[in-house]
Structures are given as structure tokens and as C-alpha cells.
Amino acid sequence: MRISPLFVALCVYVFSTSSAEAQTVPCSCMDGSSDGLVSNTDFLPFVMNWTWGDSILVPEEMGPGLCDPDGDGTSNVHDIILFTSQQQQYCDGALGGVLTLLDTVESTFQGWVLELVLAHDGMYTGIPDGAKTYRLYADFEAIPDADLYMMGLWGDADSPWYLDAPGGLYVSAFAGGDESSLPKQYDINTMFLSIFPELEYSSFWTTADMWSDSPEFGTPYSFERMEEGQRWAFQSGAWSSEDDGGSCMLSVGGSVWHDRMVVNGLHLVGQFTVLEGEAFSGQAGLALCVRPEGENVFTQLMVVPGVPYSLMDLEVLGCMDLEASNYDALASFDNGSCEYCAVGDGDCDGLVAVADLLELLGMFGCTMNCGWADLDGDGSVGASDIIAWLAVVQG
Ligand SMILES: [Ca+2]
Ligand SMILES: [Ca+2]
Ligand SMILES: [Ca+2]
Ligand SMILES: [Ca+2]
């Protein structure tokens, strides 16, 4: 294997945050179709050529769909991350153009947050009593005057992407995909959820919550490495990208620009229904793009190498603001769900009505963390709050 010192320098540059000079690659490196735009049409040729960890024997033969943007002498997951970060960029190779690789920005990753979605009692087909469904979220601090877009998950041989659940994971037979594919939320047909309710608890990785509303856009595509029997490894709770030199689940083409990829608070990356036992842990890396407010291009790449997660990251998600109508005294992590409604409108339906009075009466005698019902703010719910509520109704 021949590794040019220039390429090594480029590699060090791309995955560090302190370099000053922007690096470029020929258009032909990213625009495999030579149509002047880096897009979906370039992606498949790339995937065909870019496998993980394979040496590039003749770097001089870089051409459409085959190059080594991170300059480490192999085709690897970092190259695909760099390719993905160039999506929707224009570049005219016929004119000898070059693409400028994005600067890397310091990570604002705050850590993982794991939510217990449901402790199962055996009511769902195929999910035994005692199984637990968790959702794994990435928590990022916002970047001032810019939006963060999730590109996806990755790991390499040094910092593998893996999961470890000795009790095994539940994956529904109706979850889509095949035995070589990694279970992903995108593959689950939501039309089936009403027929097979257990499908909602099927385990998967994802680049964003594919079941949340995204009215103006379709569902964004992502790409993952296919590997024979990968699904069974995932299902057995012992899946890792380490032996393969690396793996990733990255948004394909313009999908990085999808509104669902905007990182705003907690960002869903996976759901795992652990069949038995308490143990559940693993590690994943993340890749994101930064888009400054008012600009229509990504200007920076954020790369988070593998960070371990475990049940230590378990939090109760909810609203932690006492002033909010949906204040949750049990919450340990504020997920930005706080709702603020008119005084006295406890159920937040826009009307101050009997239903609210009943809720207030239900909290009568509360002496701590009483939320909206403590209308006069004296720390407890008593007769004075009912009088205050009646005053609101009577205007
Ligand atoms: Ca193209
Ligand atoms: Ca490479
Ligand atoms: Ca109401
Ligand atoms: Ca009170």
C-alpha cells in the first residue's frame, strides 16, 4: 500500500479541528456522474467502489467515484462521510474544478440520553414479560446562528459502532429489510402498525425519527453497509462493525437537507427492545453538517468518534418547568416539551372549563410541585386555588 505524505496530512487535517487551510479534491472525486452536481446519482457508483478499509493501490488512478478524500490510503467510512458532507454542491470537473472539503467544527455533543419507553408485561406478540424497550437519543448543544443537520451514525476499526445486549433484541418479522441489512426505522411500514402493534417496539437504528410528522417532505433515505447475517447478529444483541473495518448509516444525497435531519434538542438514533436481563450497552459515532442561518450551503462538518452508551444514560424525559401546564415531577431530563397554557386551563385545550376544575380538585391537598394547579403560588393546592380558578372563569 502506498500512502502519500500529502494524503496523510490531509487526513490529519480533516479529522482535527485546528487546521487553518481549506483542502480541496478534484470534482471528479465526488461528482461521479460528471454532471456538475454532487447528488444521489453519484452515490451508487461510490458505494460500489468504496468499500471499507480496502487499500487504494494506485492513488493516482483517482477518478469518478473512486478517490480517497481523507487521504489515509484506504477507502473507508471517513471517505463516505466526506462525500456525504458535499451533497448538493456544484462543481464543474470539465473546467478542472475542485471541491473544497468542509472545515471541521468542534463537537457540541453533550452525551447520550436513554429513555425507557415501555416495560413489557407480555401483551405484545413475541415480546416476553420483563422485556424493556429503550430509545437512544443524541443530545447536542445548539450552535449560535446555525442549524445542525444529522448525517448519521458510523464507526471504524479504531472506534467501532456496536451494541451489546446479551439477552438479545426483539426485531419483528414484519420490520422490513433482509438478513443482510441492519434493522432500521425507515424499513418499517407504518401502515402495518395497526395490524401488528408489536411492530412499534421492533429494534432499529435510525438517522432521525422517521415516524414523526414531516409534512412538506417525504422520508429521507439513508445508506448502510450490507453484510451477510448482519440482522441475526443485531438480533442476538452482539452486533459490531469492528471486524468489518467500519460501517455507517448515512443520509443519502439530498436527504441530509431534509427538515427531519435538523438537530433540535434530543435526536433519535435508535430503539432497542431488550428481551431479557438488564444489560444493554454499546457505542456509536456521529457525523453532522453545520448550516449557518440564511446560507444555503453546509459550511462545516462535525464528526463525533465513537462514544459509549449504557443504562447509566437512562433519564426520565419530560417537562421540568414548574410553571408549565405539563410539568412532570418525575422527569430527570427536560426534553423541551413544556407547554404553557392560559391560567386555569390545566388540560391545555384552550378552554377554562369543568374538566380543568376536576383536574384541580384531583390535586386538592397537594403540597409539593403542584404545577399549574397552584394558581395563587403559595406552594400547595387548597381552597384559595379553587377561588382563584372560579375568578378566572368569571373573568
Ligand atoms: Ca453528479
Ligand atoms: Ca480513505
Ligand atoms: Ca381546559
Ligand atoms: Ca395554592
Short mmCIF file of C-alpha atoms and ligand atoms in Angstrom, two decimals:
data_model
loop_
_atom_site.label_atom_id
_atom_site.label_comp_id
_atom_site.label_asym_id
_atom_site.label_seq_id
_atom_site.Cartn_x
_atom_site.Cartn_y
_atom_site.Cartn_z
CA MET A 1 0.00 0.00 0.00
CA ARG A 2 1.34 3.43 -0.95
CA ILE A 3 0.38 6.34 1.21
CA SER A 4 1.41 9.75 0.02
CA PRO A 5 2.55 12.12 2.81
CA LEU A 6 0.22 14.72 1.33
CA PHE A 7 -2.72 12.41 1.79
CA VAL A 8 -1.72 11.64 5.36
CA ALA A 9 -1.54 15.35 6.08
CA LEU A 10 -4.99 15.77 4.56
CA CYS A 11 -6.35 13.01 6.75
CA VAL A 12 -4.97 14.56 9.90
CA TYR A 13 -6.42 17.84 8.77
CA VAL A 14 -9.89 16.61 8.04
CA PHE A 15 -10.42 14.92 11.37
CA SER A 16 -8.86 17.60 13.53
CA THR A 17 -10.31 20.96 14.41
CA SER A 18 -7.27 23.16 14.49
CA SER A 19 -6.04 23.47 10.93
CA ALA A 20 -6.28 26.73 9.09
CA GLU A 21 -6.10 25.96 5.38
CA ALA A 22 -9.04 24.52 3.47
CA GLN A 23 -8.36 21.35 1.50
CA THR A 24 -9.71 20.52 -1.92
CA VAL A 25 -10.39 17.46 -4.03
CA PRO A 26 -10.94 17.28 -7.82
CA CYS A 27 -14.60 17.47 -8.90
CA SER A 28 -14.28 14.02 -10.41
CA CYS A 29 -13.60 12.66 -6.94
CA MET A 30 -17.11 13.50 -5.69
CA ASP A 31 -19.13 14.04 -8.86
CA GLY A 32 -19.00 10.51 -10.21
CA SER A 33 -21.63 11.24 -12.88
CA SER A 34 -19.74 14.34 -14.11
CA ASP A 35 -22.94 16.37 -14.35
CA GLY A 36 -21.58 19.20 -12.24
CA LEU A 37 -23.64 18.41 -9.12
CA VAL A 38 -22.78 16.14 -6.22
CA SER A 39 -26.01 14.24 -5.68
CA ASN A 40 -27.76 10.90 -5.35
CA THR A 41 -26.75 9.88 -8.84
CA ASP A 42 -23.14 9.90 -7.73
CA PHE A 43 -23.80 7.86 -4.68
CA LEU A 44 -24.24 4.37 -6.03
CA PRO A 45 -21.07 4.39 -8.13
CA PHE A 46 -19.28 5.49 -4.98
CA VAL A 47 -20.71 2.76 -2.86
CA MET A 48 -19.75 0.19 -5.44
CA ASN A 49 -16.17 1.39 -5.38
CA TRP A 50 -15.78 2.48 -1.83
CA THR A 51 -15.72 -0.43 0.47
CA TRP A 52 -14.47 -0.34 3.99
CA GLY A 53 -10.83 -0.44 4.88
CA ASP A 54 -9.62 -1.63 1.47
CA SER A 55 -6.31 -0.31 0.26
CA ILE A 56 -6.30 2.02 -2.71
CA LEU A 57 -3.34 0.60 -4.56
CA VAL A 58 -2.87 3.33 -7.11
CA PRO A 59 -3.96 6.69 -5.67
CA GLU A 60 -3.05 8.36 -8.97
CA GLU A 61 -5.93 6.49 -10.55
CA MET A 62 -8.42 8.54 -8.64
CA GLY A 63 -11.37 9.03 -10.91
CA PRO A 64 -15.12 9.29 -10.92
CA GLY A 65 -16.41 7.57 -7.85
CA LEU A 66 -13.02 6.46 -6.66
CA CYS A 67 -10.82 8.66 -4.57
CA ASP A 68 -9.50 8.97 -1.08
CA PRO A 69 -10.65 12.31 0.31
CA ASP A 70 -9.40 11.63 3.84
CA GLY A 71 -6.06 10.60 2.38
CA ASP A 72 -5.34 7.56 4.52
CA GLY A 73 -4.58 5.30 1.55
CA THR A 74 -7.68 3.17 2.02
CA SER A 75 -11.29 3.52 1.04
CA ASN A 76 -13.12 3.74 4.31
CA VAL A 77 -16.09 5.10 6.19
CA HIS A 78 -14.41 8.51 6.64
CA ASP A 79 -14.33 8.92 2.86
CA ILE A 80 -18.06 8.28 2.68
CA ILE A 81 -18.68 10.81 5.45
CA LEU A 82 -16.70 13.41 3.49
CA PHE A 83 -18.58 12.55 0.31
CA THR A 84 -21.92 12.86 2.10
CA SER A 85 -20.98 16.27 3.51
CA GLN A 86 -20.53 17.57 -0.07
CA GLN A 87 -24.10 16.82 -1.14
CA GLN A 88 -25.86 19.36 -3.37
CA GLN A 89 -22.61 21.19 -4.13
CA TYR A 90 -21.92 22.32 -7.68
CA CYS A 91 -18.57 21.56 -9.25
CA ASP A 92 -17.55 21.65 -12.90
CA GLY A 93 -14.94 18.98 -13.49
CA ALA A 94 -14.80 19.78 -17.20
CA LEU A 95 -13.30 23.12 -16.24
CA GLY A 96 -10.83 21.41 -13.94
CA GLY A 97 -12.80 22.48 -10.88
CA VAL A 98 -12.17 21.42 -7.34
CA LEU A 99 -14.40 20.97 -4.31
CA THR A 100 -13.39 22.44 -1.00
CA LEU A 101 -13.79 19.99 1.83
CA LEU A 102 -15.73 21.34 4.76
CA ASP A 103 -13.84 22.58 7.78
CA THR A 104 -14.41 20.50 10.85
CA VAL A 105 -16.05 22.21 13.77
CA GLU A 106 -15.64 21.34 17.43
CA SER A 107 -18.22 18.86 18.64
CA THR A 108 -21.17 20.14 20.67
CA PHE A 109 -22.24 16.59 21.56
CA GLN A 110 -23.40 16.58 25.19
CA GLY A 111 -23.92 12.86 25.59
CA TRP A 112 -26.44 10.09 25.12
CA VAL A 113 -29.88 10.05 26.68
CA LEU A 114 -31.63 6.72 27.04
CA GLU A 115 -35.38 6.61 27.64
CA LEU A 116 -37.32 3.65 28.95
CA VAL A 117 -40.32 3.60 26.62
CA LEU A 118 -42.08 0.53 27.98
CA ALA A 119 -41.51 -2.29 30.48
CA HIS A 120 -43.37 -5.13 28.77
CA ASP A 121 -45.89 -7.37 30.51
CA GLY A 122 -46.34 -9.93 27.76
CA MET A 123 -49.30 -8.31 25.98
CA TYR A 124 -47.45 -7.96 22.65
CA THR A 125 -46.88 -10.99 20.45
CA GLY A 126 -43.24 -12.08 20.52
CA ILE A 127 -42.20 -9.70 23.31
CA PRO A 128 -41.99 -11.54 26.64
CA ASP A 129 -42.93 -10.22 30.05
CA GLY A 130 -39.91 -8.40 31.50
CA ALA A 131 -38.57 -7.16 28.17
CA LYS A 132 -37.79 -3.45 28.06
CA THR A 133 -37.97 -1.03 25.15
CA TYR A 134 -35.43 1.82 25.21
CA ARG A 135 -34.93 4.75 22.87
CA LEU A 136 -31.47 6.21 22.42
CA TYR A 137 -31.08 9.92 21.72
CA ALA A 138 -28.07 12.11 20.94
CA ASP A 139 -28.01 15.38 22.85
CA PHE A 140 -26.33 18.34 21.15
CA GLU A 141 -25.85 21.89 22.30
CA ALA A 142 -27.10 24.32 19.66
CA ILE A 143 -24.57 26.32 17.62
CA PRO A 144 -25.40 30.06 17.71
CA ASP A 145 -26.94 31.34 14.44
CA ALA A 146 -26.62 27.98 12.71
CA ASP A 147 -28.56 24.75 12.19
CA LEU A 148 -27.09 21.32 12.75
CA TYR A 149 -28.09 18.53 10.37
CA MET A 150 -27.65 14.88 11.27
CA MET A 151 -25.83 12.92 8.59
CA GLY A 152 -25.79 9.72 10.53
CA LEU A 153 -24.04 7.07 12.56
CA TRP A 154 -20.68 5.48 11.97
CA GLY A 155 -17.82 3.52 13.45
CA ASP A 156 -14.46 2.24 12.25
CA ALA A 157 -11.92 -0.32 13.42
CA ASP A 158 -10.41 2.13 15.94
CA SER A 159 -13.69 3.29 17.37
CA PRO A 160 -16.32 0.70 16.44
CA TRP A 161 -20.04 1.16 16.21
CA TYR A 162 -21.58 -1.69 18.19
CA LEU A 163 -24.25 -2.85 20.58
CA ASP A 164 -24.14 -5.38 23.36
CA ALA A 165 -27.38 -6.84 24.73
CA PRO A 166 -26.68 -10.38 25.98
CA GLY A 167 -30.40 -11.12 26.32
CA GLY A 168 -31.00 -10.45 22.63
CA LEU A 169 -33.15 -7.83 20.91
CA TYR A 170 -36.68 -8.03 19.58
CA VAL A 171 -36.93 -7.47 15.82
CA SER A 172 -40.36 -8.02 14.31
CA ALA A 173 -40.67 -10.41 11.36
CA PHE A 174 -42.59 -7.56 9.69
CA ALA A 175 -39.88 -4.94 10.20
CA GLY A 176 -38.76 -4.99 6.56
CA GLY A 177 -35.23 -5.40 5.25
CA ASP A 178 -33.49 -8.75 4.90
CA GLU A 179 -30.92 -10.83 6.75
CA SER A 180 -28.02 -8.81 5.37
CA SER A 181 -29.43 -5.43 6.33
CA LEU A 182 -29.22 -3.64 9.62
CA PRO A 183 -32.74 -3.15 11.03
CA LYS A 184 -33.66 0.50 10.51
CA GLN A 185 -36.75 2.50 11.30
CA TYR A 186 -37.12 3.59 7.69
CA ASP A 187 -37.82 -0.04 6.67
CA ILE A 188 -40.81 -0.35 9.00
CA ASN A 189 -44.04 0.25 7.11
CA THR A 190 -46.17 2.35 9.46
CA MET A 191 -49.31 1.03 7.71
CA PHE A 192 -48.60 -2.28 9.47
CA LEU A 193 -48.55 -0.75 12.95
CA SER A 194 -52.29 -1.12 13.42
CA ILE A 195 -52.25 -4.78 12.30
CA PHE A 196 -49.10 -5.76 14.21
CA PRO A 197 -48.97 -3.40 17.20
CA GLU A 198 -45.79 -5.11 18.46
CA LEU A 199 -44.03 -3.61 15.42
CA GLU A 200 -43.91 -0.30 17.26
CA TYR A 201 -41.37 -1.89 19.63
CA SER A 202 -39.18 -3.51 17.00
CA SER A 203 -35.49 -2.67 17.47
CA PHE A 204 -33.74 -0.43 14.94
CA TRP A 205 -31.11 2.19 14.20
CA THR A 206 -32.14 5.42 12.54
CA THR A 207 -30.74 8.80 11.46
CA ALA A 208 -33.86 10.63 12.71
CA ASP A 209 -37.36 9.78 13.91
CA MET A 210 -38.97 8.50 10.71
CA TRP A 211 -42.38 8.25 12.37
CA SER A 212 -42.60 11.91 13.31
CA ASP A 213 -44.53 14.32 11.11
CA SER A 214 -42.61 15.92 8.29
CA PRO A 215 -45.48 17.32 6.23
CA GLU A 216 -43.58 19.02 3.42
CA PHE A 217 -41.13 16.25 2.66
CA GLY A 218 -41.10 12.54 2.11
CA THR A 219 -38.98 10.20 4.16
CA PRO A 220 -35.21 10.74 3.86
CA TYR A 221 -33.14 7.83 2.63
CA SER A 222 -30.10 6.52 4.39
CA PHE A 223 -27.40 4.13 3.32
CA GLU A 224 -25.91 1.31 5.38
CA ARG A 225 -23.40 -1.38 4.70
CA MET A 226 -24.90 -4.75 3.81
CA GLU A 227 -23.24 -7.69 5.50
CA GLU A 228 -24.34 -11.29 5.33
CA GLY A 229 -26.17 -12.34 8.50
CA GLN A 230 -25.87 -8.86 9.97
CA ARG A 231 -29.50 -8.84 11.02
CA TRP A 232 -29.09 -12.00 13.11
CA ALA A 233 -26.04 -10.54 14.81
CA PHE A 234 -28.10 -7.45 15.66
CA GLN A 235 -30.98 -9.57 16.89
CA SER A 236 -28.69 -11.70 19.07
CA GLY A 237 -27.54 -8.50 20.74
CA ALA A 238 -23.91 -8.87 19.62
CA TRP A 239 -23.51 -6.64 16.57
CA SER A 240 -20.32 -4.71 15.83
CA SER A 241 -18.75 -3.00 12.85
CA GLU A 242 -15.26 -3.62 14.23
CA ASP A 243 -14.34 -6.73 12.27
CA ASP A 244 -15.52 -5.18 9.02
CA GLY A 245 -13.18 -2.20 9.37
CA GLY A 246 -16.14 0.10 9.80
CA SER A 247 -19.76 0.74 9.00
CA CYS A 248 -22.20 3.59 8.80
CA MET A 249 -25.80 4.64 8.38
CA LEU A 250 -25.61 7.93 6.50
CA SER A 251 -28.22 10.08 4.84
CA VAL A 252 -28.06 9.65 1.11
CA GLY A 253 -27.75 12.59 -1.26
CA GLY A 254 -30.11 15.49 -0.62
CA SER A 255 -31.61 13.62 2.33
CA VAL A 256 -29.08 15.37 4.57
CA TRP A 257 -31.06 18.57 3.87
CA HIS A 258 -34.33 17.05 4.97
CA ASP A 259 -36.10 19.00 7.73
CA ARG A 260 -36.24 15.85 9.81
CA MET A 261 -32.44 15.85 9.94
CA VAL A 262 -32.34 19.19 11.75
CA VAL A 263 -31.00 18.53 15.23
CA ASN A 264 -33.23 20.39 17.62
CA GLY A 265 -32.94 19.08 21.15
CA LEU A 266 -32.75 15.31 21.54
CA HIS A 267 -32.21 13.44 18.26
CA LEU A 268 -33.38 9.83 17.99
CA VAL A 269 -30.78 7.35 16.73
CA GLY A 270 -32.19 4.01 17.82
CA GLN A 271 -34.79 1.90 19.59
CA PHE A 272 -33.93 -1.34 21.33
CA THR A 273 -36.27 -3.85 22.91
CA VAL A 274 -34.02 -5.88 25.20
CA LEU A 275 -35.64 -9.29 25.61
CA GLU A 276 -34.28 -10.39 28.95
CA GLY A 277 -31.74 -9.39 31.53
CA GLU A 278 -30.80 -5.88 32.44
CA ALA A 279 -27.63 -5.44 30.43
CA PHE A 280 -27.60 -3.09 27.47
CA SER A 281 -24.68 -1.01 26.22
CA GLY A 282 -22.71 -0.14 23.12
CA GLN A 283 -21.02 2.65 21.23
CA ALA A 284 -21.71 4.83 18.20
CA GLY A 285 -20.07 7.72 16.38
CA LEU A 286 -21.98 10.57 14.74
CA ALA A 287 -21.49 12.84 11.74
CA LEU A 288 -23.28 16.16 11.23
CA CYS A 289 -23.20 19.21 9.00
CA VAL A 290 -23.48 22.84 10.03
CA ARG A 291 -25.55 25.31 8.04
CA PRO A 292 -25.27 28.97 9.10
CA GLU A 293 -28.54 30.84 9.31
CA GLY A 294 -29.51 32.37 5.98
CA GLU A 295 -26.95 30.38 3.98
CA ASN A 296 -27.92 27.62 1.62
CA VAL A 297 -24.79 25.52 1.99
CA PHE A 298 -23.21 23.41 4.63
CA THR A 299 -20.03 25.12 5.77
CA GLN A 300 -18.74 22.81 8.46
CA LEU A 301 -18.59 19.13 9.30
CA MET A 302 -18.93 17.84 12.85
CA VAL A 303 -17.50 14.39 13.46
CA VAL A 304 -18.05 12.67 16.79
CA PRO A 305 -15.96 9.49 17.11
CA GLY A 306 -17.49 6.53 18.94
CA VAL A 307 -18.95 7.42 22.34
CA PRO A 308 -20.14 4.61 24.62
CA TYR A 309 -23.73 4.44 25.89
CA SER A 310 -25.26 2.28 28.57
CA LEU A 311 -28.10 2.10 31.09
CA MET A 312 -26.15 4.77 33.01
CA ASP A 313 -27.57 7.20 30.44
CA LEU A 314 -31.15 6.41 31.47
CA GLU A 315 -33.28 9.50 32.06
CA VAL A 316 -36.96 10.22 32.54
CA LEU A 317 -37.90 12.66 29.78
CA GLY A 318 -40.45 15.36 30.41
CA CYS A 319 -41.12 18.97 31.21
CA MET A 320 -39.21 20.18 34.28
CA ASP A 321 -40.57 23.73 34.48
CA LEU A 322 -42.92 24.14 37.44
CA GLU A 323 -44.71 26.95 35.63
CA ALA A 324 -45.71 24.74 32.68
CA SER A 325 -49.08 23.06 32.49
CA ASN A 326 -47.46 19.70 31.76
CA TYR A 327 -44.82 19.88 34.50
CA ASP A 328 -43.65 16.35 35.34
CA ALA A 329 -42.32 15.90 38.87
CA LEU A 330 -40.72 12.57 37.90
CA ALA A 331 -38.74 13.96 34.95
CA SER A 332 -34.94 13.98 35.24
CA PHE A 333 -34.20 15.42 31.78
CA ASP A 334 -36.06 18.34 30.26
CA ASN A 335 -36.89 17.38 26.67
CA GLY A 336 -38.31 20.74 25.68
CA SER A 337 -41.91 19.51 25.80
CA CYS A 338 -43.13 22.17 28.24
CA GLU A 339 -46.48 23.70 27.33
CA TYR A 340 -47.71 26.96 28.69
CA CYS A 341 -51.43 27.50 28.63
CA ALA A 342 -53.82 30.13 29.87
CA VAL A 343 -54.13 30.40 33.65
CA GLY A 344 -56.62 27.80 34.86
CA ASP A 345 -56.58 25.79 31.59
CA GLY A 346 -54.95 22.74 33.13
CA ASP A 347 -55.52 20.35 30.22
CA CYS A 348 -54.39 22.94 27.70
CA ASP A 349 -57.37 22.51 25.38
CA GLY A 350 -57.87 26.25 25.01
CA LEU A 351 -60.92 26.38 27.32
CA VAL A 352 -61.10 27.03 31.02
CA ALA A 353 -63.88 24.58 31.77
CA VAL A 354 -65.23 21.88 34.06
CA ALA A 355 -62.55 19.38 33.01
CA ASP A 356 -59.93 21.74 34.39
CA LEU A 357 -61.81 22.15 37.66
CA LEU A 358 -61.96 18.37 38.03
CA GLU A 359 -58.20 18.16 37.45
CA LEU A 360 -57.71 20.91 40.04
CA LEU A 361 -59.91 19.09 42.56
CA GLY A 362 -57.95 15.92 41.88
CA MET A 363 -54.83 17.73 43.06
CA PHE A 364 -56.50 19.17 46.14
CA GLY A 365 -54.20 18.78 49.13
CA CYS A 366 -51.03 18.71 47.01
CA THR A 367 -48.19 20.34 48.95
CA MET A 368 -45.19 19.98 46.63
CA ASN A 369 -44.51 20.52 42.94
CA CYS A 370 -48.19 21.07 42.22
CA GLY A 371 -47.67 22.59 38.78
CA TRP A 372 -50.45 24.67 37.22
CA ALA A 373 -52.97 23.84 39.95
CA ASP A 374 -51.21 26.05 42.47
CA LEU A 375 -52.84 29.11 40.96
CA ASP A 376 -52.02 31.51 43.79
CA GLY A 377 -48.43 30.31 44.02
CA ASP A 378 -48.40 29.53 47.75
CA GLY A 379 -46.83 26.09 47.20
CA SER A 380 -49.93 23.98 47.76
CA VAL A 381 -53.36 23.34 46.29
CA GLY A 382 -56.22 24.39 48.54
CA ALA A 383 -59.46 26.33 48.71
CA SER A 384 -57.71 29.54 47.72
CA ASP A 385 -56.78 27.98 44.35
CA ILE A 386 -60.37 26.94 43.68
CA ILE A 387 -61.47 30.50 44.42
CA ALA A 388 -58.73 31.76 42.09
CA TRP A 389 -59.90 29.35 39.37
CA LEU A 390 -63.54 30.50 39.74
CA ALA A 391 -62.35 34.08 39.44
CA VAL A 392 -60.70 33.20 36.11
CA VAL A 393 -63.92 31.62 34.82
CA GLN A 394 -65.98 34.62 35.83
CA GLY A 395 -63.43 36.90 34.18
CA CA B 1 -23.30 14.19 -10.18
CA CA B 2 -9.74 6.99 2.97
CA CA B 3 -59.19 23.25 29.65
CA CA B 4 -52.22 27.43 46.18
#
